[in-house]
Amino acid sequence: MRKKLKNAWILLLTALAALFVLAGCSFGVSLESLKEDYNLTAQVTYYANGEFAKFAPNNEKEKDIYYSSNSPVFEITEESGKIQIGYEKYLFDGWYHIATDDDGKLIESGEYEYEGEIFKLYQLGEKVDFSKRIQEGEHWKIAAKWKRDIKVQVQFVYEADAEREFAIDSSAITDKDDPLFGKTSIKTGETLFFEEFDNYSKVTEKYLEGSMKKIKFSEADPCTALAYYTDPACTQLLEGDIEALPNQEEDTVIYAKFIEGKWSVVKTSDDVKSMMTNLYSGERYYLFNDIDYTGAALKPSNFGAELQGNGHTIRGLKFVVAQENTTYSIFRDIRATAIMENVSFEDVSLDINMHTQSTSHYFVCNSIADGAVVNNVSVQGKMTIAVTLEETKIENMKDGFDKALFGGFENDAAYYAQYPGGFTVVGNPAEFIEIIRNY
């Protein structure tokens, strides 16, 4: 019991000594005298502005407290009153060590000007463990972390039918404040989730996507998020980060547009590459916008997937293959499971290096199986055949439908332009193929 009392007195004295220093060394005692009398050989600098300083408190932003070796570190809170860390529109989120360089200098990550005053931002490291005692010679530099007391609210939108409800699985949601807690379905106008602003007053699409992945729709009744919009009619696409306004007091509301079914949404060049390397599968692809492909050369694949182009265009696809006694074309064999609708392919290049094998090569595809759906698909591009041996025969080069022989055909563009099965090849068919003799 005596030992516990003794320890308690030590803690109290240490805290009192620290508070004397914090208060500005009253009672006519110098800082150096206090350090010597209480053996204050360690130091903690508290930065109330912390990492986020744009609208931080305007008083008592930085304080030093000195400690004796092996002392517990004082955790200043809103209740302590020693550093003013409360602010009307922000929530205090604890203390964090500030990252330092090799010379011990604080690493700054930017600055803001607010009402004529410059506030610095610091790069934060680990959260402060106040159960750890500070040792002789240590100097902790710690910053208050802030969160905006407003959020981004993400609402569900299914344009096709505002009353249509989709089944959801909320069994894993245990937080009663979660808008989907206990729900079994969702429809247009209801909230999917809330996203908190970070310490730069921003919410990025990366964080939105992370929260969206936690939403579980029924496998029997799936739907897929297409994009985020700033208006409930989903006409204004959200572009870039969501930023809180300086005097904003209400949540920001954005709208997540969904389509029925399970789809892979294609928006970027990387998405196109992923799609073109999985066309043989039963995946469903939904082209969201026009895309200029900038990735590496692809290898043609059989087409067994579904691609809904929605009137958009993919430009710049490039295929490079070495003949392996195999017939090549842009889409190779279009299988019975394939669905390809309302899409254009422009500036397609198919480069084939031929050896001595006797093999047919086509521009668009090798064949279309019964049952395949190809509707309103146009292709424009060029196939290049590089021949390395003189004895290789170049003959009977076809368009993919056993119709037009490449080389020596009639100059009749209309005859070659329309293909069966929903394909249209755009341009002069005489430009579809080029023979390069490398011997």
XYZ file of C-alpha atoms in Angstrom, residues 61-211:
151
model
C -1.030 26.329 -30.506
C 2.305 25.035 -29.241
C 3.682 24.193 -25.775
C 6.749 22.511 -24.290
C 6.552 20.328 -21.187
C 9.687 19.001 -19.491
C 9.816 15.664 -17.675
C 12.177 13.712 -15.486
C 13.536 10.472 -16.922
C 11.155 7.475 -16.926
C 8.106 9.672 -16.308
C 4.656 9.111 -17.773
C 3.800 11.667 -20.465
C 0.875 13.998 -19.808
C -1.969 13.414 -22.299
C -3.520 16.806 -22.887
C -7.205 16.555 -23.696
C -10.030 18.985 -24.299
C -10.867 18.683 -20.605
C -7.338 19.504 -19.420
C -7.603 23.133 -20.500
C -3.846 23.544 -20.890
C -3.871 23.712 -24.664
C -7.036 24.851 -26.354
C -7.755 21.955 -28.705
C -11.511 22.192 -29.023
C -13.025 23.687 -32.179
C -16.623 23.955 -33.257
C -16.444 22.118 -36.576
C -13.723 19.586 -35.817
C -13.288 16.509 -33.685
C -10.072 15.878 -31.783
C -8.696 12.478 -32.844
C -5.737 12.025 -30.516
C -2.000 12.779 -30.520
C 0.479 11.473 -33.107
C 4.248 11.603 -33.378
C 5.417 13.981 -36.113
C 7.742 12.418 -38.660
C 11.302 13.783 -38.607
C 14.232 13.582 -40.991
C 17.713 12.274 -40.170
C 18.601 15.600 -38.524
C 15.529 15.497 -36.286
C 13.777 18.258 -38.248
C 10.000 18.057 -38.542
C 8.825 16.950 -41.965
C 6.310 19.446 -43.324
C 3.663 18.367 -45.814
C 2.359 21.791 -46.758
C 0.829 24.932 -45.327
C -2.430 26.885 -45.409
C -3.268 30.538 -45.012
C -6.388 31.302 -43.018
C -7.541 34.784 -42.001
C -4.080 36.181 -42.717
C -2.237 33.559 -40.662
C -0.015 30.775 -42.001
C -0.526 27.279 -40.571
C 1.862 24.442 -41.259
C 0.943 20.838 -41.935
C 3.163 18.089 -40.606
C 3.595 14.512 -41.751
C 2.311 12.279 -38.963
C 3.689 8.927 -37.887
C 2.470 6.531 -35.200
C -0.174 7.367 -32.640
C 1.342 8.314 -29.258
C 1.360 5.501 -26.719
C 0.870 7.361 -23.438
C 1.510 4.182 -21.469
C 5.140 4.403 -22.599
C 7.411 6.449 -20.323
C 9.735 9.077 -21.700
C 13.451 8.570 -21.112
C 16.361 10.935 -20.394
C 17.347 13.050 -23.403
C 14.266 12.143 -25.449
C 12.304 14.889 -27.139
C 8.871 13.847 -28.342
C 7.276 16.106 -30.952
C 3.613 15.259 -31.114
C 0.681 16.790 -32.969
C -3.054 16.834 -32.432
C -4.982 15.112 -35.201
C -8.268 16.594 -36.345
C -11.357 15.308 -38.130
C -14.068 17.441 -39.646
C -17.358 17.092 -37.792
C -19.149 16.686 -41.113
C -19.227 13.740 -43.506
C -19.912 12.726 -47.086
C -23.232 10.936 -47.456
C -23.458 8.516 -50.394
C -26.975 7.836 -51.680
C -28.121 4.916 -53.828
C -29.625 5.689 -57.275
C -31.184 3.178 -59.683
C -32.490 5.302 -62.526
C -34.474 2.636 -64.329
C -37.050 2.355 -61.538
C -36.896 4.541 -58.417
C -39.124 2.099 -56.527
C -37.089 -0.978 -57.411
C -35.529 -2.532 -54.294
C -32.319 -4.565 -54.262
C -31.672 -7.171 -51.593
C -28.610 -6.575 -49.408
C -26.762 -8.626 -46.815
C -26.181 -6.492 -43.715
C -25.432 -9.361 -41.336
C -21.799 -8.253 -40.950
C -22.777 -4.664 -40.002
C -22.701 -4.313 -36.210
C -22.541 -0.528 -35.879
C -26.036 0.771 -35.114
C -25.099 4.151 -36.581
C -24.405 2.551 -39.974
C -27.263 3.512 -42.342
C -27.573 -0.116 -43.514
C -27.667 -1.643 -40.016
C -30.459 -4.227 -39.892
C -31.676 -3.479 -43.444
C -32.515 -6.205 -45.958
C -32.969 -4.053 -49.071
C -32.231 -0.624 -50.520
C -33.772 1.628 -53.167
C -33.198 5.016 -54.781
C -32.739 7.879 -52.316
C -31.541 5.758 -49.402
C -28.077 6.148 -47.879
C -25.420 3.523 -48.576
C -22.723 4.814 -46.228
C -21.024 7.851 -44.719
C -17.401 8.731 -45.449
C -15.399 10.971 -43.114
C -13.277 13.842 -44.394
C -9.552 13.359 -43.904
C -7.250 15.851 -42.237
C -6.992 17.868 -45.453
C -10.798 18.274 -45.593
C -10.985 15.852 -48.515
C -12.610 12.570 -49.438
C -10.942 10.813 -52.362
C -12.484 8.305 -54.762
C -10.070 5.721 -53.366
C -11.767 5.964 -49.963
C -15.211 5.916 -51.574
C -14.353 2.742 -53.456
C -13.047 1.153 -50.271
C -16.337 1.804 -48.500
